[in-house]
mmCIF file of C-alpha atoms in Angstrom:
data_model
loop_
_atom_site.group_PDB
_atom_site.id
_atom_site.type_symbol
_atom_site.label_atom_id
_atom_site.label_comp_id
_atom_site.label_asym_id
_atom_site.label_seq_id
_atom_site.Cartn_x
_atom_site.Cartn_y
_atom_site.Cartn_z
ATOM 1 C CA UNK A 1 -176.670 -20.612 129.318
ATOM 2 C CA UNK A 2 -177.006 -18.446 132.605
ATOM 3 C CA UNK A 3 -174.493 -15.809 133.822
ATOM 4 C CA UNK A 4 -170.964 -16.188 135.617
ATOM 5 C CA UNK A 5 -171.100 -16.316 139.331
ATOM 6 C CA UNK A 6 -167.681 -15.815 140.519
ATOM 7 C CA UNK A 7 -168.015 -13.875 143.747
ATOM 8 C CA UNK A 8 -170.453 -16.622 145.669
ATOM 9 C CA UNK A 9 -171.248 -20.588 145.372
ATOM 10 C CA UNK A 10 -173.400 -22.540 143.297
ATOM 11 C CA UNK A 11 -174.368 -25.074 146.016
ATOM 12 C CA UNK A 12 -177.953 -24.451 145.519
ATOM 13 C CA UNK A 13 -177.568 -26.625 142.339
ATOM 14 C CA UNK A 14 -176.141 -29.534 144.380
ATOM 15 C CA UNK A 15 -178.693 -29.678 147.423
ATOM 16 C CA UNK A 16 -178.972 -33.517 146.724
ATOM 17 C CA UNK A 17 -175.342 -33.819 148.148
ATOM 18 C CA UNK A 18 -176.201 -31.493 151.148
ATOM 19 C CA UNK A 19 -178.981 -33.347 152.248
ATOM 20 C CA UNK A 20 -177.223 -36.825 151.463
ATOM 21 C CA UNK A 21 -174.380 -35.964 153.940
ATOM 22 C CA UNK A 22 -175.527 -33.278 156.107
ATOM 23 C CA UNK A 23 -179.277 -34.486 156.745
ATOM 24 C CA UNK A 24 -179.046 -38.175 156.245
ATOM 25 C CA UNK A 25 -175.447 -38.818 157.510
ATOM 26 C CA UNK A 26 -174.471 -40.677 154.092
ATOM 27 C CA UNK A 27 -170.818 -40.805 152.885
ATOM 28 C CA UNK A 28 -170.603 -38.806 149.684
ATOM 29 C CA UNK A 29 -168.002 -38.155 147.066
ATOM 30 C CA UNK A 30 -166.877 -34.839 146.931
ATOM 31 C CA UNK A 31 -168.555 -32.433 144.278
ATOM 32 C CA UNK A 32 -165.290 -31.003 143.211
ATOM 33 C CA UNK A 33 -161.690 -31.822 143.023
ATOM 34 C CA UNK A 34 -158.787 -29.066 142.935
ATOM 35 C CA UNK A 35 -155.592 -30.680 141.869
ATOM 36 C CA UNK A 36 -152.338 -29.415 141.689
ATOM 37 C CA UNK A 37 -150.440 -31.558 138.937
ATOM 38 C CA UNK A 38 -147.012 -30.437 140.087
ATOM 39 C CA UNK A 39 -145.326 -28.338 142.645
ATOM 40 C CA UNK A 40 -142.906 -26.866 139.749
ATOM 41 C CA UNK A 41 -143.414 -23.530 138.458
ATOM 42 C CA UNK A 42 -141.698 -21.481 135.819
ATOM 43 C CA UNK A 43 -142.752 -18.130 137.327
ATOM 44 C CA UNK A 44 -142.122 -16.334 140.739
ATOM 45 C CA UNK A 45 -145.227 -14.205 141.556
ATOM 46 C CA UNK A 46 -144.937 -11.979 144.475
ATOM 47 C CA UNK A 47 -147.942 -13.062 145.886
ATOM 48 C CA UNK A 48 -147.785 -16.947 145.330
ATOM 49 C CA UNK A 49 -149.639 -19.029 147.823
ATOM 50 C CA UNK A 50 -147.577 -21.837 146.672
ATOM 51 C CA UNK A 51 -144.583 -20.434 148.610
ATOM 52 C CA UNK A 52 -146.439 -20.946 151.623
ATOM 53 C CA UNK A 53 -146.944 -24.364 150.447
ATOM 54 C CA UNK A 54 -143.652 -25.207 149.809
ATOM 55 C CA UNK A 55 -142.487 -25.082 146.344
ATOM 56 C CA UNK A 56 -140.703 -28.027 144.909
ATOM 57 C CA UNK A 57 -138.911 -27.909 141.866
ATOM 58 C CA UNK A 58 -138.645 -31.676 141.594
ATOM 59 C CA UNK A 59 -142.440 -32.515 142.991
ATOM 60 C CA UNK A 60 -144.866 -33.710 140.227
ATOM 61 C CA UNK A 61 -147.726 -36.018 139.952
ATOM 62 C CA UNK A 62 -146.699 -39.165 137.627
ATOM 63 C CA UNK A 63 -148.453 -40.347 134.686
ATOM 64 C CA UNK A 64 -150.181 -43.080 135.762
ATOM 65 C CA UNK A 65 -151.464 -41.669 138.992
ATOM 66 C CA UNK A 66 -152.608 -38.618 137.139
ATOM 67 C CA UNK A 67 -154.564 -40.507 134.522
ATOM 68 C CA UNK A 68 -156.054 -42.689 137.016
ATOM 69 C CA UNK A 69 -157.232 -39.660 139.027
ATOM 70 C CA UNK A 70 -159.195 -38.153 135.873
ATOM 71 C CA UNK A 71 -160.603 -41.397 134.773
ATOM 72 C CA UNK A 72 -161.815 -42.604 138.272
ATOM 73 C CA UNK A 73 -163.311 -39.435 139.609
ATOM 74 C CA UNK A 74 -166.628 -39.379 137.618
ATOM 75 C CA UNK A 75 -167.311 -42.820 138.333
ATOM 76 C CA UNK A 76 -166.976 -42.044 141.781
ATOM 77 C CA UNK A 77 -169.523 -39.576 141.781
ATOM 78 C CA UNK A 78 -167.069 -36.569 141.680
ATOM 79 C CA UNK A 79 -168.715 -34.009 139.312
ATOM 80 C CA UNK A 80 -166.083 -31.806 138.271
ATOM 81 C CA UNK A 81 -162.238 -31.290 138.605
ATOM 82 C CA UNK A 82 -160.223 -27.815 138.575
ATOM 83 C CA UNK A 83 -156.417 -28.036 137.307
ATOM 84 C CA UNK A 84 -155.525 -25.359 139.791
ATOM 85 C CA UNK A 85 -153.047 -25.858 142.738
ATOM 86 C CA UNK A 86 -149.714 -25.236 144.091
ATOM 87 C CA UNK A 87 -147.529 -25.313 140.740
ATOM 88 C CA UNK A 88 -147.932 -24.389 136.946
ATOM 89 C CA UNK A 89 -150.016 -27.375 135.283
ATOM 90 C CA UNK A 90 -148.479 -26.945 132.252
ATOM 91 C CA UNK A 91 -144.934 -27.937 133.501
ATOM 92 C CA UNK A 92 -146.311 -31.453 133.746
ATOM 93 C CA UNK A 93 -146.185 -32.802 130.239
ATOM 94 C CA UNK A 94 -148.791 -35.615 130.780
ATOM 95 C CA UNK A 95 -151.613 -32.738 131.657
ATOM 96 C CA UNK A 96 -152.782 -33.142 128.169
ATOM 97 C CA UNK A 97 -153.465 -36.945 128.038
ATOM 98 C CA UNK A 98 -155.117 -36.758 131.498
ATOM 99 C CA UNK A 99 -157.543 -34.031 130.325
ATOM 100 C CA UNK A 100 -158.144 -36.198 127.022
ATOM 101 C CA UNK A 101 -158.873 -39.024 129.486
ATOM 102 C CA UNK A 102 -161.072 -37.026 131.829
ATOM 103 C CA UNK A 103 -163.326 -35.503 128.998
ATOM 104 C CA UNK A 104 -163.768 -38.945 127.652
ATOM 105 C CA UNK A 105 -165.077 -40.413 131.143
ATOM 106 C CA UNK A 106 -167.518 -37.315 131.274
ATOM 107 C CA UNK A 107 -165.735 -35.101 133.846
ATOM 108 C CA UNK A 108 -166.135 -31.453 133.944
ATOM 109 C CA UNK A 109 -162.943 -29.571 133.853
ATOM 110 C CA UNK A 110 -161.411 -26.147 134.022
ATOM 111 C CA UNK A 111 -157.833 -25.186 133.707
ATOM 112 C CA UNK A 112 -155.653 -22.320 135.348
ATOM 113 C CA UNK A 113 -152.421 -21.526 134.128
ATOM 114 C CA UNK A 114 -149.515 -18.469 133.830
ATOM 115 C CA UNK A 115 -149.856 -19.454 130.181
ATOM 116 C CA UNK A 116 -146.196 -19.590 129.299
ATOM 117 C CA UNK A 117 -145.972 -22.813 127.877
ATOM 118 C CA UNK A 118 -149.064 -22.871 125.915
ATOM 119 C CA UNK A 119 -147.111 -22.391 122.868
ATOM 120 C CA UNK A 120 -148.213 -24.625 120.135
ATOM 121 C CA UNK A 121 -151.712 -25.577 118.607
ATOM 122 C CA UNK A 122 -151.984 -29.001 120.117
ATOM 123 C CA UNK A 123 -151.547 -27.712 123.583
ATOM 124 C CA UNK A 124 -154.138 -24.739 122.818
ATOM 125 C CA UNK A 125 -156.585 -26.967 121.449
ATOM 126 C CA UNK A 126 -156.361 -29.623 123.921
ATOM 127 C CA UNK A 127 -157.202 -26.944 126.567
ATOM 128 C CA UNK A 128 -160.119 -25.667 124.892
ATOM 129 C CA UNK A 129 -161.720 -28.765 123.695
ATOM 130 C CA UNK A 130 -161.476 -30.368 126.967
ATOM 131 C CA UNK A 131 -162.395 -27.469 129.773
ATOM 132 C CA UNK A 132 -165.453 -25.930 130.468
ATOM 133 C CA UNK A 133 -163.472 -22.775 131.372
ATOM 134 C CA UNK A 134 -159.827 -22.049 131.366
ATOM 135 C CA UNK A 135 -158.083 -18.514 132.874
ATOM 136 C CA UNK A 136 -154.582 -16.866 132.482
ATOM 137 C CA UNK A 137 -152.939 -16.142 135.683
ATOM 138 C CA UNK A 138 -152.262 -12.647 134.665
ATOM 139 C CA UNK A 139 -151.838 -9.539 137.258
ATOM 140 C CA UNK A 140 -150.231 -6.950 134.999
ATOM 141 C CA UNK A 141 -151.400 -5.135 131.690
ATOM 142 C CA UNK A 142 -147.735 -4.382 130.382
ATOM 143 C CA UNK A 143 -144.234 -5.778 130.222
ATOM 144 C CA UNK A 144 -143.106 -3.674 133.046
ATOM 145 C CA UNK A 145 -145.640 -4.470 135.351
ATOM 146 C CA UNK A 146 -145.535 -8.189 134.261
ATOM 147 C CA UNK A 147 -141.766 -8.255 135.302
ATOM 148 C CA UNK A 148 -142.364 -6.653 138.646
ATOM 149 C CA UNK A 149 -145.134 -8.775 139.559
ATOM 150 C CA UNK A 150 -144.521 -12.151 137.862
ATOM 151 C CA UNK A 151 -140.859 -11.707 138.095
ATOM 152 C CA UNK A 152 -139.964 -13.274 134.847
ATOM 153 C CA UNK A 153 -139.841 -11.598 131.584
ATOM 154 C CA UNK A 154 -142.483 -13.478 129.461
ATOM 155 C CA UNK A 155 -145.292 -10.985 128.902
ATOM 156 C CA UNK A 156 -145.010 -10.476 125.416
ATOM 157 C CA UNK A 157 -145.055 -14.600 125.031
ATOM 158 C CA UNK A 158 -148.119 -14.919 127.506
ATOM 159 C CA UNK A 159 -149.896 -11.952 125.361
ATOM 160 C CA UNK A 160 -149.252 -13.908 122.207
ATOM 161 C CA UNK A 161 -150.708 -17.110 123.349
ATOM 162 C CA UNK A 162 -153.905 -15.363 124.808
ATOM 163 C CA UNK A 163 -154.500 -14.100 121.345
ATOM 164 C CA UNK A 164 -153.784 -17.607 119.653
ATOM 165 C CA UNK A 165 -156.367 -18.931 121.998
ATOM 166 C CA UNK A 166 -159.015 -16.447 121.668
ATOM 167 C CA UNK A 167 -158.764 -16.822 117.814
ATOM 168 C CA UNK A 168 -158.692 -20.511 117.801
ATOM 169 C CA UNK A 169 -161.913 -20.373 119.911
ATOM 170 C CA UNK A 170 -163.769 -18.077 117.503
ATOM 171 C CA UNK A 171 -162.575 -19.942 114.450
ATOM 172 C CA UNK A 172 -163.520 -23.337 115.837
ATOM 173 C CA UNK A 173 -166.444 -22.264 117.855
ATOM 174 C CA UNK A 174 -165.261 -24.143 121.102
ATOM 175 C CA UNK A 175 -167.482 -23.281 124.085
ATOM 176 C CA UNK A 176 -164.745 -23.139 126.688
ATOM 177 C CA UNK A 177 -164.595 -19.692 128.619
ATOM 178 C CA UNK A 178 -161.300 -17.819 128.170
ATOM 179 C CA UNK A 179 -160.421 -15.660 131.321
ATOM 180 C CA UNK A 180 -157.840 -13.744 132.955
ATOM 181 C CA UNK A 181 -157.280 -13.783 136.603
ATOM 182 C CA UNK A 182 -155.524 -11.052 138.656
ATOM 183 C CA UNK A 183 -154.118 -11.334 142.216
ATOM 184 C CA UNK A 184 -154.727 -7.784 143.444
ATOM 185 C CA UNK A 185 -152.263 -6.411 145.883
ATOM 186 C CA UNK A 186 -153.662 -2.744 146.999
ATOM 187 C CA UNK A 187 -151.014 0.035 146.788
ATOM 188 C CA UNK A 188 -148.571 -2.012 144.535
ATOM 189 C CA UNK A 189 -150.952 -2.898 141.797
ATOM 190 C CA UNK A 190 -153.441 -0.155 141.396
ATOM 191 C CA UNK A 191 -152.251 1.087 137.871
ATOM 192 C CA UNK A 192 -151.463 -2.653 136.854
ATOM 193 C CA UNK A 193 -155.217 -3.722 137.491
ATOM 194 C CA UNK A 194 -156.199 -0.436 135.194
ATOM 195 C CA UNK A 195 -153.982 -1.481 132.719
ATOM 196 C CA UNK A 196 -154.887 -4.960 132.842
ATOM 197 C CA UNK A 197 -158.466 -4.218 132.378
ATOM 198 C CA UNK A 198 -157.618 -2.430 129.326
ATOM 199 C CA UNK A 199 -155.729 -5.173 127.913
ATOM 200 C CA UNK A 200 -158.504 -7.597 128.684
ATOM 201 C CA UNK A 201 -160.870 -5.763 126.666
ATOM 202 C CA UNK A 202 -158.373 -5.525 123.658
ATOM 203 C CA UNK A 203 -157.706 -9.107 123.726
ATOM 204 C CA UNK A 204 -161.401 -9.999 123.861
ATOM 205 C CA UNK A 205 -161.059 -12.525 126.489
ATOM 206 C CA UNK A 206 -164.392 -13.775 127.861
ATOM 207 C CA UNK A 207 -163.995 -12.197 131.435
ATOM 208 C CA UNK A 208 -161.293 -10.727 133.841
ATOM 209 C CA UNK A 209 -161.563 -11.712 137.411
ATOM 210 C CA UNK A 210 -159.810 -9.498 140.089
ATOM 211 C CA UNK A 211 -159.478 -11.363 143.377
ATOM 212 C CA UNK A 212 -157.865 -10.587 146.965
ATOM 213 C CA UNK A 213 -154.413 -11.692 147.810
ATOM 214 C CA UNK A 214 -155.097 -14.748 149.772
ATOM 215 C CA UNK A 215 -151.792 -15.162 151.687
ATOM 216 C CA UNK A 216 -152.100 -16.735 155.231
ATOM 217 C CA UNK A 217 -150.576 -13.730 156.967
ATOM 218 C CA UNK A 218 -150.676 -9.769 156.323
ATOM 219 C CA UNK A 219 -147.426 -8.233 156.334
ATOM 220 C CA UNK A 220 -144.570 -7.934 154.208
ATOM 221 C CA UNK A 221 -144.210 -10.732 151.276
ATOM 222 C CA UNK A 222 -141.342 -10.525 149.142
ATOM 223 C CA UNK A 223 -141.110 -6.888 148.288
ATOM 224 C CA UNK A 224 -144.800 -5.819 149.086
ATOM 225 C CA UNK A 225 -146.563 -5.125 152.305
ATOM 226 C CA UNK A 226 -149.899 -6.743 152.556
ATOM 227 C CA UNK A 227 -152.903 -6.012 154.773
ATOM 228 C CA UNK A 228 -156.493 -7.333 154.064
ATOM 229 C CA UNK A 229 -157.731 -3.737 155.481
ATOM 230 C CA UNK A 230 -156.372 -1.954 152.336
ATOM 231 C CA UNK A 231 -159.595 -3.165 150.548
ATOM 232 C CA UNK A 232 -161.566 -0.884 152.278
ATOM 233 C CA UNK A 233 -159.420 2.302 151.282
ATOM 234 C CA UNK A 234 -161.750 4.775 149.224
ATOM 235 C CA UNK A 235 -159.117 4.883 146.331
ATOM 236 C CA UNK A 236 -158.908 0.956 146.307
ATOM 237 C CA UNK A 237 -162.398 0.737 146.138
ATOM 238 C CA UNK A 238 -162.190 3.439 143.298
ATOM 239 C CA UNK A 239 -159.580 1.581 141.367
ATOM 240 C CA UNK A 240 -161.937 -1.455 141.348
ATOM 241 C CA UNK A 241 -164.909 0.337 140.218
ATOM 242 C CA UNK A 242 -163.083 1.905 137.570
ATOM 243 C CA UNK A 243 -162.060 -1.541 136.335
ATOM 244 C CA UNK A 244 -165.534 -2.634 136.414
ATOM 245 C CA UNK A 245 -166.811 0.367 134.000
ATOM 246 C CA UNK A 246 -164.174 -0.951 131.341
ATOM 247 C CA UNK A 247 -166.308 -3.931 130.721
ATOM 248 C CA UNK A 248 -167.827 -4.484 127.287
ATOM 249 C CA UNK A 249 -170.164 -6.328 125.638
ATOM 250 C CA UNK A 250 -167.427 -9.076 124.919
ATOM 251 C CA UNK A 251 -165.295 -9.082 127.869
ATOM 252 C CA UNK A 252 -166.909 -8.959 131.794
ATOM 253 C CA UNK A 253 -164.645 -7.269 134.332
ATOM 254 C CA UNK A 254 -165.603 -9.002 137.802
ATOM 255 C CA UNK A 255 -164.213 -7.662 141.271
ATOM 256 C CA UNK A 256 -164.638 -10.354 144.010
ATOM 257 C CA UNK A 257 -166.054 -7.843 146.297
ATOM 258 C CA UNK A 258 -167.841 -10.581 148.714
ATOM 259 C CA UNK A 259 -164.425 -12.596 148.871
ATOM 260 C CA UNK A 260 -162.240 -9.425 149.613
ATOM 261 C CA UNK A 261 -164.693 -9.051 152.722
ATOM 262 C CA UNK A 262 -164.343 -12.675 153.850
ATOM 263 C CA UNK A 263 -160.530 -12.327 154.463
ATOM 264 C CA UNK A 264 -161.404 -10.360 157.468
ATOM 265 C CA UNK A 265 -163.942 -12.012 159.686
ATOM 266 C CA UNK A 266 -165.623 -15.304 158.966
ATOM 267 C CA UNK A 267 -169.211 -15.730 159.610
ATOM 268 C CA UNK A 268 -168.807 -19.504 160.896
ATOM 269 C CA UNK A 269 -166.925 -21.433 163.101
ATOM 270 C CA UNK A 270 -165.679 -24.695 161.352
ATOM 271 C CA UNK A 271 -164.526 -26.171 158.199
ATOM 272 C CA UNK A 272 -167.859 -28.225 157.675
ATOM 273 C CA UNK A 273 -167.669 -28.303 153.776
ATOM 274 C CA UNK A 274 -164.594 -30.429 153.722
ATOM 275 C CA UNK A 275 -166.672 -33.615 152.261
ATOM 276 C CA UNK A 276 -167.826 -31.323 148.952
ATOM 277 C CA UNK A 277 -164.488 -30.193 147.954
ATOM 278 C CA UNK A 278 -161.175 -32.288 147.817
ATOM 279 C CA UNK A 279 -157.691 -30.812 147.005
ATOM 280 C CA UNK A 280 -154.733 -32.757 145.702
ATOM 281 C CA UNK A 281 -150.982 -31.175 145.971
ATOM 282 C CA UNK A 282 -148.822 -31.358 143.075
ATOM 283 C CA UNK A 283 -146.879 -34.061 144.744
ATOM 284 C CA UNK A 284 -149.967 -36.318 144.681
ATOM 285 C CA UNK A 285 -151.014 -35.895 148.520
ATOM 286 C CA UNK A 286 -154.327 -35.144 149.302
ATOM 287 C CA UNK A 287 -155.788 -33.090 151.950
ATOM 288 C CA UNK A 288 -158.920 -30.830 152.833
ATOM 289 C CA UNK A 289 -157.542 -27.780 151.705
ATOM 290 C CA UNK A 290 -154.284 -25.784 150.613
ATOM 291 C CA UNK A 291 -153.484 -24.420 153.941
ATOM 292 C CA UNK A 292 -153.121 -27.895 155.313
ATOM 293 C CA UNK A 293 -150.710 -28.881 152.587
ATOM 294 C CA UNK A 294 -147.730 -30.582 154.161
ATOM 295 C CA UNK A 295 -149.577 -31.334 157.300
ATOM 296 C CA UNK A 296 -149.241 -34.617 158.101
ATOM 297 C CA UNK A 297 -152.067 -34.946 160.380
ATOM 298 C CA UNK A 298 -154.451 -33.865 157.696
ATOM 299 C CA UNK A 299 -153.050 -35.863 154.606
ATOM 300 C CA UNK A 300 -156.012 -37.995 153.339
ATOM 301 C CA UNK A 301 -153.591 -40.264 151.325
ATOM 302 C CA UNK A 302 -151.056 -40.179 148.300
ATOM 303 C CA UNK A 303 -152.301 -40.961 144.960
ATOM 304 C CA UNK A 304 -148.990 -42.520 144.008
ATOM 305 C CA UNK A 305 -149.909 -45.112 146.855
ATOM 306 C CA UNK A 306 -153.485 -45.456 146.711
ATOM 307 C CA UNK A 307 -156.272 -44.888 144.067
ATOM 308 C CA UNK A 308 -158.901 -41.875 144.691
ATOM 309 C CA UNK A 309 -161.188 -44.724 145.257
ATOM 310 C CA UNK A 310 -159.221 -46.303 148.275
ATOM 311 C CA UNK A 311 -158.721 -43.010 149.650
ATOM 312 C CA UNK A 312 -162.510 -41.842 149.654
ATOM 313 C CA UNK A 313 -163.719 -45.187 151.125
ATOM 314 C CA UNK A 314 -160.850 -44.987 153.953
ATOM 315 C CA UNK A 315 -161.466 -44.750 157.867
ATOM 316 C CA UNK A 316 -158.520 -42.215 157.711
ATOM 317 C CA UNK A 317 -160.355 -40.120 155.120
ATOM 318 C CA UNK A 318 -163.672 -39.821 157.291
ATOM 319 C CA UNK A 319 -161.831 -39.403 160.458
ATOM 320 C CA UNK A 320 -160.416 -36.221 159.066
ATOM 321 C CA UNK A 321 -163.294 -35.309 157.488
ATOM 322 C CA UNK A 322 -164.989 -35.217 161.260
ATOM 323 C CA UNK A 323 -162.044 -33.683 162.454
ATOM 324 C CA UNK A 324 -162.465 -30.828 160.008
ATOM 325 C CA UNK A 325 -166.068 -30.184 161.112
ATOM 326 C CA UNK A 326 -164.470 -29.081 164.813
ATOM 327 C CA UNK A 327 -161.549 -27.421 163.230
ATOM 328 C CA UNK A 328 -161.427 -23.926 164.696
ATOM 329 C CA UNK A 329 -161.335 -21.619 161.575
ATOM 330 C CA UNK A 330 -160.665 -18.248 163.695
ATOM 331 C CA UNK A 331 -157.657 -19.518 165.329
ATOM 332 C CA UNK A 332 -156.194 -22.416 163.488
ATOM 333 C CA UNK A 333 -156.349 -21.052 159.759
ATOM 334 C CA UNK A 334 -155.389 -17.708 158.284
ATOM 335 C CA UNK A 335 -156.003 -15.990 155.056
ATOM 336 C CA UNK A 336 -158.945 -15.921 152.574
ATOM 337 C CA UNK A 337 -159.751 -19.567 151.731
ATOM 338 C CA UNK A 338 -161.534 -20.988 148.628
ATOM 339 C CA UNK A 339 -163.928 -22.869 151.092
ATOM 340 C CA UNK A 340 -165.314 -19.368 152.586
ATOM 341 C CA UNK A 341 -168.391 -19.169 150.662
ATOM 342 C CA UNK A 342 -169.135 -22.798 150.823
ATOM 343 C CA UNK A 343 -168.659 -22.927 154.733
ATOM 344 C CA UNK A 344 -170.914 -20.027 154.873
ATOM 345 C CA UNK A 345 -173.459 -21.696 153.078
ATOM 346 C CA UNK A 346 -173.333 -24.886 155.068
ATOM 347 C CA UNK A 347 -173.354 -22.899 158.182
ATOM 348 C CA UNK A 348 -176.523 -21.032 157.232
ATOM 349 C CA UNK A 349 -178.161 -24.374 156.007
ATOM 350 C CA UNK A 350 -177.292 -26.149 159.578
ATOM 351 C CA UNK A 351 -178.636 -23.359 161.788
ATOM 352 C CA UNK A 352 -182.169 -24.094 160.442
ATOM 353 C CA UNK A 353 -184.626 -21.402 161.708
ATOM 354 C CA UNK A 354 -187.742 -21.931 163.607
ATOM 355 C CA UNK A 355 -190.992 -21.914 161.248
ATOM 356 C CA UNK A 356 -188.884 -22.394 158.315
ATOM 357 C CA UNK A 357 -191.976 -22.962 155.935
ATOM 358 C CA UNK A 358 -193.158 -19.359 156.357
ATOM 359 C CA UNK A 359 -190.799 -18.219 153.551
#
């Protein structure tokens, strides 16, 4: 049903929430929650945004708080939950129980992982039966490239796990899309993107999406130098177009061209989309976005101390929502944010033209 839309927004299908909040002033539930279920990770990727957010090899969301989130979210009006955040979700052993609970409650879910620990049938089937899509965060197509970029020696294990997931999906008819996501740092990873595109088609995953590096600041990160303007270089554009050409009837290679452009100049001034997306750090604390993780001024609440429902109904939550509508994204925020396209959509919606009915 329908095509994959990975380089834009699907807000047209949620106009009821847009009208309720932005036209009628109602307090609404978020459409989507992004949740990091732990701040721990078993890899050390050179482009890791979690490094900026503050990795913590002790912090994780406890079972009761995690399961309550997955069960209560759809009852409160949340439509989907992405298990994606500042740590590796499979490190939290309770994630599998939480996904079973979320599925039973009617929650749409998606799952993002480095795939190292998806090493048995139970884990693989749990992910496939419970999620609309799942993706492996993989930015290299060879063992040598993997060690350079992810800085652990787990390439063969990850490839084996991907092969097993694809096989299980085919044999049992699961509808969950299986994809790969690469974070592309131009100059350092050009060859890796081409090799990864070849691997994706060989493995017959449903898609490979190549996205921009989202680190808050240009400059040197680990052993790499990063500049958002590098995505405009002719040789970089050629590399990405060559990757796209490797698509097959089974595997789609998708480049996030629009998001790469949005890292440079934002066509909106404030973060007005905060009521639509809710983000949870891997320690259970909740914020408007990942850039603000750890900033007490913007902390909605803590799932270890309050339920999701209590947070969404609190005056503190709505006061921060109001503050985000005045948040200066040009001076108080950096990097390419997952809110970009939605903020652009809301800005266009609120800037209503004269004679709107003359379509």
